[in-house]
Amino acid sequence: MADMKKMDKAEVMRASGERVWQAVRDGRAVKDPSLLNRFLALIYVDLKKYTFCYWYGFPAARLPEEVTVTQPPRRLDDIFDDEWLTQLNAAYAAIDTPEKRAAFLVVPESSSGDLEIRPLEELPALIGSRFFLAFSDPSTSTTHPGWPLRNLLALVVHHWGRLVSECDVLCYRHEARHGRVQSGHSLVLSVHLGGNFVVADGKDGVPGFVGWERNAAGQLGPRSVDLSASLDPARLMENALELNLQLMRWRLAPTLDLETVASTRCLLLGAGTLGCSVARCLVSWGVRTVTFVDNSVVSYSNPARQSLYTERDCRDGGRLKCDAAADALRAVSPAVTARGENLTVPMAGHSVPDRLEIHVRADVEKLEALIAEHDAIFLLLDTREARWLPTLIAAAQRKIVINAALGFDTFLVMRHGVVGESGPDDSEKLGCYFCNDVVGPADSTRDRTLDQQCTVTRPGVGMMAGALAVELLVGLLQSPLKGRCPAFGTTRGGTGDNETEASENPLGPVPHQIRGFLARHMYMIPACMAFPMCTACSQPVLEEYTSRGWEFVLQVLNDAAYLERLTGLSRLHEETDLDQVWALSDSEESNS
C-alpha cells in the first residue's frame, strides 16, 4: 500500500499517454482504433482482509482551446428515422473485428442508398459528403460524451486537420430492450476542430494527458471495496447464521431483538459437559463473545459427552479445557470472539494456607474483573460451594446470572434475581441458587472417594440443561427489564400469572427456575423471592463484601460457618433445636 501511495501518478499517466500518441503518429491507431482506448489500474489487495484498493486512469489527450462543441448535444433518434437506426444497429453488429468497433465512420446516404459503416482510413475519400465520425461511447451521461472522444479527435486533427475543420460526431450507445437493440439515445455533437493540431502543455511533441478517476468523494484518489462478505469464509458463515436467525424474526417473531443477544458478552464458569453445551447453543443464537473459565485438562473420558473436545485434545496429558474449548468454538464459528482463562475459582469452606494467600487473592481479583467485563454469567461448576463466590460478586455488580446444576436424571436451570435501584434489601428481587438453603456452603468433597466426587448423570441431561440455560438467557434479554424481569408464575411482590410480560416477550414468559425430572419426563417451574438470610445475596453478606472485600472472602474460605453467623442462620438453627427440645419435653410429660 505504501508503494502505491509513493508512485508518481503524473509520470505513470504521461508514459501511458505517450504510448497512445505514438500509435497516433505512426498511423497504427487509424487501422486499429482500439489503441486509442488504453487504461491504467493501480491495485492493492489485502488477501487476509479481502479488501481491494484501486485507482483507474484513462489517458485522454488535452486538446487545444480551438477544439470546441458548437451546439448542444442532440439525440440520435431526433436525426435518424427508425429505418436508419435499424440499419445502423445491423451494420455495427456486422463489424468483423471488435477492434474496429472502437471508432468508425457512419455514412447515412451511401452510393447504394443504404446506411453504411466505413473504416477510419476512408475519411479523406468522404470529404465533401455527409458522414459522422463515430465511436463506441461507454458514457451514460445524457449531456456529455465518454473519454475516448478526446483521443479520437486528436487522431483526426493530427492526420486530417487541414482537410476537416468541422464534423459531426456520433457517440454510439446501444442497449437491448424487450429483445431489440436500441440506439436512439446516442448523442450527436457538432465539433469545430480548429485546423492543425497544436500540442497542449506537452513535451517532445507529445500532448499532455489527463484521466485519473475521482473517488466517491469527488477527489482525485483511489477507491476501496470490502469483499470480505463475499469471499471471506468466516464472513460467509457469519452471514449464513445471521440469515437463519433473521428468518425467525421475519416469519414468527417480528419483535425478536437479535442485536442485543449478539452483543451480550457471556462468561462461562466451567468448561465441562454443561459448558460445552451452553457454548454451542450460544453460538447458534449468534452470540459473538464467549469466555471460558476452567482449571482442568481434557481427559479421555470427556470427548464423548463434552462436544467441544476431540481425542487429539487428550494427548500428552491433555490440553487445558478453557483453551481447547475456545479454539473449538472459533472453529465452529470463526466470527466468535472466544478466549480461555485458566483460573481456579476459590470455594467457601476450602481453607487457604498462608503460602497460597497471594495466589488465591489474585484469582479472586481476576474473577471480579472477568465478571465486571461480561454481561451474563453462567455458573456451570461441579460443586455447590464453587458457585458461592461468583454468585456473590455478580450480585454485588448487578449482573445477570444463569445457573445450571445436574443430578443423575434431574437438573436445575435458574436465573438469579438482580438487585434493583432501591438497594440490596429490594423486596421484589428473585432468589439465587443459595436462597433455598438454610445451611451455608461447605466443602462437599471432604471424606468422599474419587467416584463420589464425580458428577454421574445421564448423557442427555447435560445437553437438555445447557440448552434451557441459554434459552432462559435469550428470553430474559427480550424483556425491557432484562435481569429485573418478573418470573412467570409471579408478579412483583406477589403471585399470579404475569400476562402482560408474557404478551410483550416474543419468546413467551420467562420462568425463574426450570426443574427437570427425566425419569418422569416432566418439568416444574417454581419461583421464589430472595431469602433475607441467604449466604450469597442477602443484604448483610453484600454489605460485608462491599466494605471488607478480600478480607471477608478469605474469612469465608477458611470458615464457611461464618456465613451462617453473619446472616442469622446459626441463630435460626438454635431456635429450631430448642423447639424440638420443648416438643420432646411436652411429650415426656404427657406420657408420665
Coordinates of C-alpha atoms in Angstrom, one line a residue:
M1 CA 0.0 0.0 0.0
A2 CA 2.9 2.3 0.8
D3 CA 4.4 1.7 -2.7
M4 CA 1.0 2.6 -4.3
K5 CA 0.9 5.9 -2.4
K6 CA 4.5 6.7 -3.3
M7 CA 4.1 6.1 -7.1
D8 CA 4.4 9.1 -9.3
K9 CA 0.9 9.2 -10.8
A10 CA 1.6 12.0 -13.2
E11 CA 4.6 10.1 -14.6
V12 CA 2.5 6.9 -15.0
M13 CA -0.2 8.8 -16.9
R14 CA 2.4 10.5 -19.1
A15 CA 4.1 7.2 -20.0
S16 CA 0.8 5.6 -20.9
G17 CA -0.3 8.7 -22.9
E18 CA 3.0 8.6 -24.8
R19 CA 2.1 5.1 -26.0
V20 CA -1.3 6.3 -27.2
W21 CA 0.3 9.3 -29.0
Q22 CA 2.9 7.0 -30.6
A23 CA 0.1 4.9 -32.1
V24 CA -1.5 8.1 -33.4
R25 CA 1.7 9.4 -35.0
D26 CA 2.7 6.2 -36.8
G27 CA -0.8 5.6 -38.0
R28 CA -1.4 2.3 -36.2
A29 CA -4.4 3.8 -34.4
V30 CA -6.0 4.6 -37.8
K31 CA -6.2 0.9 -38.7
D32 CA -6.8 -0.2 -35.1
P33 CA -8.7 2.5 -33.2
S34 CA -8.8 0.4 -30.0
L35 CA -5.2 1.5 -29.5
L36 CA -6.7 4.9 -28.5
N37 CA -8.5 3.4 -25.6
R38 CA -5.8 2.5 -23.1
F39 CA -6.5 2.4 -19.4
L40 CA -4.4 2.2 -16.2
A41 CA -5.2 0.3 -13.0
L42 CA -3.3 0.7 -9.7
I43 CA -4.5 -2.0 -7.4
Y44 CA -3.6 -3.1 -3.9
V45 CA -5.1 -6.2 -2.5
D46 CA -5.2 -7.2 1.2
L47 CA -5.7 -11.0 0.8
K48 CA -6.1 -11.5 4.6
K49 CA -8.9 -9.0 4.9
Y50 CA -10.3 -9.3 1.4
T51 CA -10.1 -5.6 0.8
F52 CA -9.2 -4.0 -2.5
C53 CA -7.9 -0.5 -3.1
Y54 CA -7.9 0.6 -6.8
W55 CA -7.4 3.6 -8.9
Y56 CA -8.3 3.7 -12.6
G57 CA -6.8 6.0 -15.1
F58 CA -8.0 6.6 -18.7
P59 CA -5.3 8.5 -20.7
A60 CA -7.1 11.3 -22.6
A61 CA -5.2 13.9 -24.7
R62 CA -5.5 17.6 -23.6
L63 CA -6.9 19.2 -26.7
P64 CA -6.2 22.9 -27.7
E65 CA -8.8 25.5 -27.0
E66 CA -9.7 25.7 -30.7
V67 CA -11.4 22.3 -30.5
T68 CA -14.9 23.2 -29.3
V69 CA -18.5 21.9 -29.4
T70 CA -20.5 24.4 -31.5
Q71 CA -24.1 23.4 -30.4
P72 CA -25.8 21.5 -27.6
P73 CA -25.8 17.6 -27.9
R74 CA -28.8 16.1 -29.8
R75 CA -30.3 12.6 -29.5
L76 CA -29.7 10.4 -32.5
D77 CA -33.4 9.5 -32.8
D78 CA -34.0 13.2 -33.4
I79 CA -31.9 13.0 -36.6
F80 CA -32.2 9.4 -37.8
D81 CA -35.6 7.8 -38.5
D82 CA -36.4 4.2 -37.5
E83 CA -35.1 2.7 -40.7
W84 CA -31.7 4.3 -40.4
L85 CA -31.5 3.3 -36.8
T86 CA -32.2 -0.3 -37.7
Q87 CA -29.6 -0.2 -40.5
L88 CA -27.0 1.4 -38.1
N89 CA -27.5 -1.3 -35.5
A90 CA -27.3 -4.0 -38.1
A91 CA -24.1 -2.5 -39.6
Y92 CA -22.5 -2.1 -36.2
A93 CA -23.2 -5.7 -35.4
A94 CA -21.7 -6.8 -38.7
I95 CA -18.3 -5.3 -38.0
D96 CA -16.0 -8.3 -38.2
T97 CA -13.4 -7.4 -35.6
P98 CA -14.0 -5.8 -32.1
E99 CA -11.0 -3.5 -32.6
K100 CA -12.7 -1.7 -35.4
R101 CA -15.8 -1.0 -33.3
A102 CA -13.8 1.4 -31.2
A103 CA -14.1 4.1 -33.9
F104 CA -15.6 4.2 -37.4
L105 CA -17.4 6.4 -40.0
V106 CA -21.1 6.3 -40.5
V107 CA -22.3 7.2 -44.0
P108 CA -26.2 7.6 -43.9
E109 CA -26.6 8.0 -47.7
S110 CA -24.1 5.9 -49.5
S111 CA -23.9 5.1 -53.2
S112 CA -26.0 2.0 -52.6
G113 CA -28.8 4.1 -51.0
D114 CA -28.4 2.4 -47.6
L115 CA -26.6 3.4 -44.4
E116 CA -23.1 2.1 -44.3
I117 CA -20.2 1.9 -41.8
R118 CA -16.7 2.6 -43.1
P119 CA -13.3 2.3 -41.5
L120 CA -11.4 5.5 -40.4
E121 CA -8.8 5.3 -43.2
E122 CA -11.5 6.1 -45.7
L123 CA -12.2 9.6 -44.2
P124 CA -10.3 11.5 -46.9
A125 CA -12.5 9.9 -49.6
L126 CA -15.6 11.2 -47.8
I127 CA -14.6 14.8 -47.8
G128 CA -17.5 16.8 -49.3
S129 CA -20.1 14.2 -48.5
R130 CA -22.2 13.7 -45.4
F131 CA -20.7 11.4 -42.7
F132 CA -20.5 11.0 -39.0
L133 CA -17.3 10.4 -37.0
A134 CA -18.5 7.7 -34.7
F135 CA -17.1 5.8 -31.7
S136 CA -18.4 3.3 -29.1
D137 CA -19.3 5.5 -26.2
P138 CA -19.1 4.0 -22.7
S139 CA -20.7 7.1 -21.1
T140 CA -24.3 7.1 -19.8
S141 CA -24.5 10.8 -19.4
T142 CA -27.3 12.5 -21.4
T143 CA -25.2 15.6 -22.0
H144 CA -21.5 14.5 -22.2
P145 CA -19.6 12.0 -24.3
G146 CA -17.2 9.5 -22.9
W147 CA -13.4 9.9 -22.5
P148 CA -12.4 8.0 -25.8
L149 CA -13.6 11.0 -27.9
R150 CA -10.6 13.1 -26.8
N151 CA -8.1 10.7 -28.3
L152 CA -10.2 10.2 -31.4
L153 CA -10.3 13.9 -32.1
A154 CA -6.6 14.1 -31.6
L155 CA -6.1 11.4 -34.2
V156 CA -8.4 13.1 -36.7
V157 CA -6.8 16.5 -36.3
H158 CA -3.3 15.1 -36.4
H159 CA -3.9 13.3 -39.7
W160 CA -6.6 15.2 -41.5
G161 CA -6.8 18.5 -39.6
R162 CA -6.2 20.5 -42.8
L163 CA -9.0 18.6 -44.6
V164 CA -11.6 18.7 -41.9
S165 CA -12.5 21.8 -39.9
E166 CA -16.0 20.8 -38.8
C167 CA -17.5 17.4 -38.3
D168 CA -20.5 15.7 -36.7
V169 CA -19.6 13.2 -34.0
L170 CA -21.8 10.2 -33.2
C171 CA -21.4 8.9 -29.7
Y172 CA -22.8 5.5 -30.4
R173 CA -24.6 3.8 -27.5
H174 CA -26.8 0.7 -27.7
E175 CA -28.7 -1.4 -25.3
A176 CA -31.1 -4.3 -25.6
R177 CA -34.7 -3.8 -24.5
H178 CA -37.5 -6.3 -25.0
G179 CA -35.4 -8.4 -27.3
R180 CA -34.5 -5.5 -29.6
V181 CA -31.3 -3.4 -29.9
Q182 CA -32.0 0.3 -29.4
S183 CA -29.5 3.2 -30.0
G184 CA -31.8 6.2 -30.3
H185 CA -30.4 7.6 -27.1
S186 CA -27.0 8.0 -28.6
L187 CA -25.6 11.6 -28.8
V188 CA -24.7 13.7 -31.8
L189 CA -22.2 16.6 -31.4
S190 CA -21.1 19.3 -33.8
V191 CA -17.4 19.8 -33.3
H192 CA -15.1 22.6 -34.5
L193 CA -11.6 21.0 -34.9
G194 CA -9.6 24.2 -35.4
G195 CA -7.2 23.2 -38.1
N196 CA -3.8 21.6 -37.4
F197 CA -3.3 20.0 -34.1
V198 CA -1.4 22.1 -31.6
V199 CA 0.4 20.3 -28.7
A200 CA -1.2 21.5 -25.5
D201 CA 1.1 21.6 -22.4
G202 CA 3.2 18.8 -24.0
K203 CA 6.9 18.0 -24.2
D204 CA 8.8 16.4 -27.0
G205 CA 5.9 16.8 -29.3
V206 CA 3.6 14.8 -27.0
P207 CA 0.4 16.5 -25.8
G208 CA -0.4 16.4 -22.1
F209 CA -2.6 13.6 -20.9
V210 CA -5.1 13.5 -18.0
G211 CA -7.6 10.9 -16.9
W212 CA -7.2 9.7 -13.3
E213 CA -10.6 8.8 -11.9
R214 CA -12.1 10.7 -9.0
N215 CA -13.2 8.7 -5.9
A216 CA -16.7 8.7 -4.3
A217 CA -15.9 12.0 -2.5
G218 CA -15.2 13.7 -5.8
Q219 CA -11.5 14.0 -5.2
L220 CA -8.6 12.6 -7.1
G221 CA -7.8 9.5 -5.2
P222 CA -8.2 5.7 -5.1
R223 CA -11.4 3.9 -4.3
S224 CA -11.7 0.9 -2.0
V225 CA -14.1 -2.1 -1.7
D226 CA -14.5 -4.6 1.0
L227 CA -15.4 -8.0 -0.4
S228 CA -15.0 -10.0 2.8
A229 CA -18.7 -10.5 2.9
S230 CA -18.5 -12.4 -0.4
L231 CA -15.0 -14.0 -0.2
D232 CA -14.1 -14.5 3.5
P233 CA -15.3 -18.0 4.6
A234 CA -15.7 -16.7 8.2
R235 CA -17.9 -13.8 7.0
L236 CA -19.9 -16.2 4.8
M237 CA -20.6 -18.5 7.7
E238 CA -21.5 -15.5 9.9
N239 CA -23.9 -14.2 7.3
A240 CA -25.5 -17.7 6.9
L241 CA -26.0 -18.0 10.6
E242 CA -27.4 -14.5 10.8
L243 CA -29.8 -15.3 7.9
N244 CA -31.1 -18.3 9.8
L245 CA -31.8 -16.2 12.9
Q246 CA -33.4 -13.4 10.8
L247 CA -35.8 -16.0 9.4
M248 CA -37.2 -16.5 12.9
R249 CA -37.8 -12.7 13.1
W250 CA -39.2 -12.4 9.6
R251 CA -41.6 -15.3 9.9
L252 CA -42.5 -15.9 13.5
A253 CA -41.2 -13.2 15.9
P254 CA -41.1 -9.7 14.4
T255 CA -40.1 -8.1 17.7
L256 CA -37.2 -10.5 18.4
D257 CA -34.2 -8.5 19.5
L258 CA -31.3 -10.4 17.9
E259 CA -28.9 -7.4 18.2
T260 CA -29.0 -7.5 22.0
V261 CA -28.4 -11.2 22.0
A262 CA -25.5 -11.0 19.7
S263 CA -23.8 -8.2 21.7
T264 CA -24.2 -9.9 25.1
R265 CA -20.8 -10.9 26.4
C266 CA -21.1 -14.3 28.1
L267 CA -18.8 -15.7 30.8
L268 CA -18.9 -19.4 31.2
L269 CA -17.6 -20.6 34.6
G270 CA -16.9 -24.3 33.8
A271 CA -16.0 -25.8 30.5
G272 CA -17.3 -29.3 31.1
T273 CA -20.4 -31.0 29.9
L274 CA -22.6 -28.0 30.7
G275 CA -20.0 -25.5 29.4
C276 CA -19.7 -27.2 26.0
S277 CA -23.5 -27.5 25.6
V278 CA -24.1 -23.9 26.6
A279 CA -21.3 -22.6 24.3
R280 CA -22.7 -24.4 21.3
C281 CA -26.2 -23.1 21.9
L282 CA -24.9 -19.5 22.4
V283 CA -23.2 -19.6 19.0
S284 CA -26.4 -20.9 17.5
W285 CA -28.1 -17.7 18.8
G286 CA -25.4 -15.5 17.3
V287 CA -23.6 -14.5 20.5
R288 CA -20.2 -13.1 19.5
T289 CA -18.3 -13.0 22.7
V290 CA -17.7 -16.1 24.9
T291 CA -15.1 -16.6 27.6
F292 CA -14.4 -19.9 29.3
V293 CA -13.1 -20.2 32.8
D294 CA -11.7 -23.6 33.9
N295 CA -8.6 -25.1 35.5
S296 CA -8.7 -28.7 34.4
V297 CA -7.4 -30.6 31.4
V298 CA -9.2 -32.7 28.8
S299 CA -9.2 -36.4 29.8
Y300 CA -10.1 -39.4 27.6
S301 CA -13.5 -39.7 29.2
N302 CA -14.5 -36.1 28.1
P303 CA -14.9 -36.0 24.3
A304 CA -17.9 -38.4 24.3
R305 CA -20.1 -36.1 26.4
Q306 CA -18.3 -32.8 26.0
S307 CA -19.0 -31.7 22.4
L308 CA -16.1 -29.2 22.0
Y309 CA -13.3 -31.7 22.6
T310 CA -11.7 -34.4 20.5
E311 CA -9.3 -37.3 21.1
R312 CA -6.5 -35.1 20.0
D313 CA -7.1 -32.7 22.9
C314 CA -6.5 -35.6 25.3
R315 CA -3.0 -36.5 24.2
D316 CA 0.2 -35.7 26.1
G317 CA -1.6 -35.2 29.4
G318 CA -4.5 -33.2 27.9
R319 CA -4.9 -29.6 26.9
L320 CA -6.4 -27.0 29.2
K321 CA -10.1 -27.2 28.8
C322 CA -10.5 -23.4 28.6
D323 CA -8.1 -23.1 25.7
A324 CA -9.3 -26.2 23.9
A325 CA -12.9 -25.1 24.2
A326 CA -12.1 -21.6 22.9
D327 CA -10.3 -23.0 19.9
A328 CA -13.1 -25.4 19.1
L329 CA -15.7 -22.7 19.3
R330 CA -13.8 -20.5 16.9
A331 CA -13.6 -23.5 14.6
V332 CA -17.3 -23.9 14.8
S333 CA -18.0 -20.2 14.2
P334 CA -14.9 -18.1 13.2
A335 CA -16.9 -14.9 13.8
V336 CA -17.0 -15.6 17.6
T337 CA -14.5 -13.9 19.9
A338 CA -13.7 -16.8 22.2
R339 CA -11.0 -17.0 24.8
G340 CA -10.0 -19.2 27.7
E341 CA -8.9 -18.2 31.2
N342 CA -7.0 -20.8 33.3
L343 CA -8.4 -19.9 36.7
T344 CA -9.3 -21.8 39.9
V345 CA -12.4 -20.4 41.5
P346 CA -11.9 -20.2 45.3
M347 CA -14.5 -22.1 47.2
A348 CA -16.2 -21.4 50.5
G349 CA -15.1 -23.9 53.2
H350 CA -11.9 -24.8 51.3
S351 CA -9.3 -23.3 53.6
V352 CA -6.4 -21.4 52.2
P353 CA -2.8 -21.9 53.5
D354 CA -0.8 -18.8 54.3
R355 CA 1.7 -19.6 51.5
L356 CA -1.2 -19.5 48.9
E357 CA -3.0 -16.4 50.0
I358 CA -1.3 -14.2 47.4
H359 CA -2.2 -16.6 44.6
V360 CA -5.8 -17.1 45.8
R361 CA -6.3 -13.3 46.2
A362 CA -5.1 -12.9 42.6
D363 CA -7.6 -15.5 41.5
V364 CA -10.4 -13.6 43.3
E365 CA -9.4 -10.3 41.7
K366 CA -9.2 -11.9 38.3
L367 CA -12.7 -13.4 38.8
E368 CA -14.0 -10.0 39.8
A369 CA -12.5 -8.4 36.7
L370 CA -13.9 -11.1 34.4
I371 CA -17.4 -10.7 35.8
A372 CA -17.2 -7.0 35.5
E373 CA -16.4 -7.1 31.8
H374 CA -19.2 -9.5 30.9
D375 CA -22.9 -9.1 30.7
A376 CA -24.2 -12.6 31.5
I377 CA -22.5 -15.1 33.8
F378 CA -23.2 -18.9 33.5
L379 CA -22.5 -20.9 36.7
L380 CA -21.7 -24.4 35.3
L381 CA -19.3 -25.6 38.0
D382 CA -19.2 -29.1 39.6
T383 CA -19.8 -28.3 43.3
R384 CA -22.2 -26.2 45.2
E385 CA -19.6 -24.2 47.1
A386 CA -17.7 -23.3 43.9
R387 CA -20.8 -21.3 42.9
W388 CA -20.8 -19.1 46.0
L389 CA -18.1 -16.6 45.2
P390 CA -19.3 -15.9 41.6
T391 CA -22.8 -15.6 42.9
L392 CA -21.7 -13.0 45.5
I393 CA -19.6 -11.0 43.0
A394 CA -22.3 -11.0 40.4
A395 CA -24.9 -9.9 42.9
A396 CA -22.7 -7.0 44.0
Q397 CA -22.1 -6.0 40.4
R398 CA -25.8 -6.5 39.4
K399 CA -25.0 -8.9 36.6
I400 CA -27.3 -11.5 35.0
V401 CA -26.6 -15.0 36.3
I402 CA -27.8 -18.2 34.8
N403 CA -27.2 -21.3 37.0
A404 CA -27.3 -24.9 35.9
A405 CA -26.8 -28.0 38.0
L406 CA -27.1 -31.7 37.2
G407 CA -28.2 -34.8 39.0
F408 CA -28.4 -38.4 37.8
D409 CA -31.7 -37.9 36.0
T410 CA -32.6 -34.4 37.2
F411 CA -31.4 -30.9 36.5
L412 CA -31.9 -27.3 37.7
V413 CA -31.7 -24.3 35.5
M414 CA -32.4 -20.9 37.1
R415 CA -31.7 -17.2 36.9
H416 CA -30.6 -15.2 39.8
G417 CA -32.5 -12.1 40.8
V418 CA -30.8 -8.8 40.1
V419 CA -30.8 -6.1 42.8
G420 CA -33.0 -3.1 41.9
E421 CA -32.3 0.6 42.2
S422 CA -33.7 0.6 45.8
G423 CA -30.7 -1.3 47.0
P424 CA -29.8 -4.8 48.4
D425 CA -32.9 -5.1 50.5
D426 CA -35.2 -4.9 47.4
S427 CA -38.3 -7.0 48.3
E428 CA -39.0 -7.6 44.6
K429 CA -35.8 -9.5 43.9
L430 CA -35.9 -13.1 42.9
G431 CA -33.9 -15.6 44.8
C432 CA -30.5 -17.0 43.9
Y433 CA -29.1 -20.6 44.0
F434 CA -28.4 -20.4 47.7
C435 CA -31.8 -18.8 48.7
N436 CA -33.5 -22.1 49.3
D437 CA -30.7 -23.3 51.7
V438 CA -30.8 -23.0 55.4
V439 CA -27.1 -24.0 55.8
G440 CA -24.1 -22.3 54.4
P441 CA -21.8 -23.7 51.7
A442 CA -19.2 -26.1 52.9
D443 CA -16.5 -28.5 51.5
S444 CA -18.7 -31.1 49.7
T445 CA -15.7 -33.1 48.5
R446 CA -14.3 -33.9 52.0
D447 CA -14.3 -37.5 53.0
R448 CA -15.5 -38.6 49.6
T449 CA -13.9 -41.1 47.3
L450 CA -12.9 -40.2 43.8
D451 CA -16.0 -41.8 42.2
Q452 CA -18.2 -40.0 44.7
Q453 CA -16.7 -36.6 43.7
C454 CA -17.5 -37.1 40.0
T455 CA -20.9 -36.0 38.7
V456 CA -22.8 -39.0 37.5
T457 CA -25.6 -38.1 35.1
R458 CA -27.5 -39.5 32.2
P459 CA -25.8 -38.3 28.9
G460 CA -28.8 -36.3 27.7
V461 CA -29.4 -34.4 30.9
G462 CA -26.4 -32.1 30.4
M463 CA -27.5 -31.2 26.8
M464 CA -31.0 -30.5 27.9
A465 CA -29.9 -28.3 30.8
G466 CA -27.4 -26.4 28.7
A467 CA -29.9 -25.7 26.0
L468 CA -32.5 -24.5 28.5
A469 CA -30.0 -22.3 30.3
V470 CA -29.3 -20.4 27.0
E471 CA -33.0 -20.2 26.1
L472 CA -33.6 -18.7 29.6
L473 CA -31.0 -16.1 29.0
V474 CA -32.3 -15.2 25.5
G475 CA -35.8 -14.9 26.8
L476 CA -34.6 -12.7 29.6
L477 CA -32.8 -10.4 27.1
Q478 CA -36.0 -9.8 25.2
S479 CA -37.6 -8.2 28.2
P480 CA -37.1 -4.4 28.6
L481 CA -36.3 -5.1 32.3
K482 CA -33.6 -7.6 31.4
G483 CA -32.4 -9.1 34.7
R484 CA -35.2 -7.5 36.6
C485 CA -37.9 -9.2 34.5
P486 CA -40.5 -10.8 36.9
A487 CA -40.8 -14.5 36.8
F488 CA -43.5 -16.5 35.1
G489 CA -46.0 -17.5 37.9
T490 CA -45.3 -14.4 40.0
T491 CA -46.0 -10.7 39.9
R492 CA -43.8 -8.2 41.6
G493 CA -44.2 -8.7 45.3
G494 CA -46.9 -11.3 44.9
T495 CA -48.1 -14.3 42.9
G496 CA -50.2 -14.9 39.8
D497 CA -49.9 -15.1 36.1
N498 CA -47.9 -12.3 34.6
E499 CA -49.9 -12.0 31.4
T500 CA -48.5 -8.5 30.4
E501 CA -44.9 -9.6 30.5
A502 CA -45.7 -12.8 28.6
S503 CA -47.5 -10.9 25.8
E504 CA -44.6 -8.4 25.4
N505 CA -41.9 -11.0 25.2
P506 CA -41.7 -12.6 21.7
L507 CA -40.3 -15.8 23.2
G508 CA -43.0 -16.1 25.9
P509 CA -42.9 -15.8 29.7
V510 CA -39.6 -16.2 31.4
P511 CA -39.5 -18.6 34.4
H512 CA -37.4 -18.2 37.5
Q513 CA -36.4 -21.9 37.7
I514 CA -36.8 -25.0 35.5
R515 CA -36.5 -28.2 37.4
G516 CA -36.4 -31.3 35.1
F517 CA -37.1 -34.9 36.1
L518 CA -36.1 -37.2 33.3
A519 CA -37.3 -40.4 35.0
R520 CA -40.8 -39.0 34.8
H521 CA -40.3 -36.8 31.7
M522 CA -41.7 -33.7 33.4
Y523 CA -40.7 -30.1 34.3
M524 CA -41.6 -27.8 37.2
I525 CA -41.2 -24.0 37.0
P526 CA -41.3 -22.8 40.6
A527 CA -40.4 -19.2 41.6
C528 CA -39.2 -17.9 44.9
M529 CA -38.2 -14.5 46.2
A530 CA -34.9 -13.7 47.7
F531 CA -34.2 -15.2 51.2
P532 CA -33.3 -12.5 53.8
M533 CA -30.8 -14.9 55.3
C534 CA -29.2 -16.1 52.0
T535 CA -25.5 -16.8 52.4
A536 CA -24.7 -15.3 48.9
C537 CA -27.1 -12.4 48.0
S538 CA -28.6 -11.2 51.3
Q539 CA -28.0 -7.6 52.5
P540 CA -25.6 -8.5 55.3
V541 CA -23.4 -10.5 53.0
L542 CA -23.3 -7.9 50.3
E543 CA -22.6 -5.1 52.7
E544 CA -19.8 -7.2 54.3
Y545 CA -18.3 -8.0 50.9
T546 CA -18.5 -4.3 49.8
S547 CA -16.9 -3.0 52.9
R548 CA -14.2 -5.6 53.6
G549 CA -13.6 -7.1 50.2
W550 CA -10.8 -9.7 50.1
E551 CA -10.6 -10.0 53.9
F552 CA -14.2 -11.1 54.0
V553 CA -13.8 -13.6 51.2
L554 CA -10.7 -15.1 52.9
Q555 CA -12.6 -15.4 56.2
V556 CA -15.4 -17.4 54.4
L557 CA -12.9 -19.6 52.5
N558 CA -11.3 -20.6 55.8
D559 CA -14.5 -20.7 57.9
A560 CA -17.7 -21.3 55.9
A561 CA -19.7 -21.3 59.2
Y562 CA -19.0 -17.5 59.4
L563 CA -21.7 -17.0 56.8
E564 CA -24.3 -18.7 59.0
R565 CA -23.4 -16.5 61.9
L566 CA -23.4 -13.4 59.7
T567 CA -26.8 -14.0 58.1
G568 CA -28.5 -15.3 61.3
L569 CA -28.8 -18.9 60.1
S570 CA -27.0 -20.2 63.1
R571 CA -29.5 -18.5 65.4
L572 CA -32.3 -20.0 63.3
H573 CA -30.7 -23.4 63.8
E574 CA -30.6 -22.9 67.6
E575 CA -34.2 -21.8 67.8
T576 CA -35.2 -24.8 65.7
D577 CA -33.3 -27.2 68.0
L578 CA -34.9 -25.5 71.1
D579 CA -38.3 -26.0 69.6
Q580 CA -37.6 -29.7 69.2
V581 CA -36.4 -30.0 72.8
W582 CA -39.6 -28.3 74.1
A583 CA -41.7 -30.6 71.8
L584 CA -39.9 -33.7 73.2
S585 CA -40.3 -32.4 76.8
D586 CA -44.0 -31.9 76.4
S587 CA -44.3 -35.4 75.0
E588 CA -42.4 -36.9 78.0
E589 CA -44.7 -35.1 80.5
S590 CA -47.8 -36.3 78.8
N591 CA -46.6 -39.9 78.9
S592 CA -45.6 -39.8 82.6

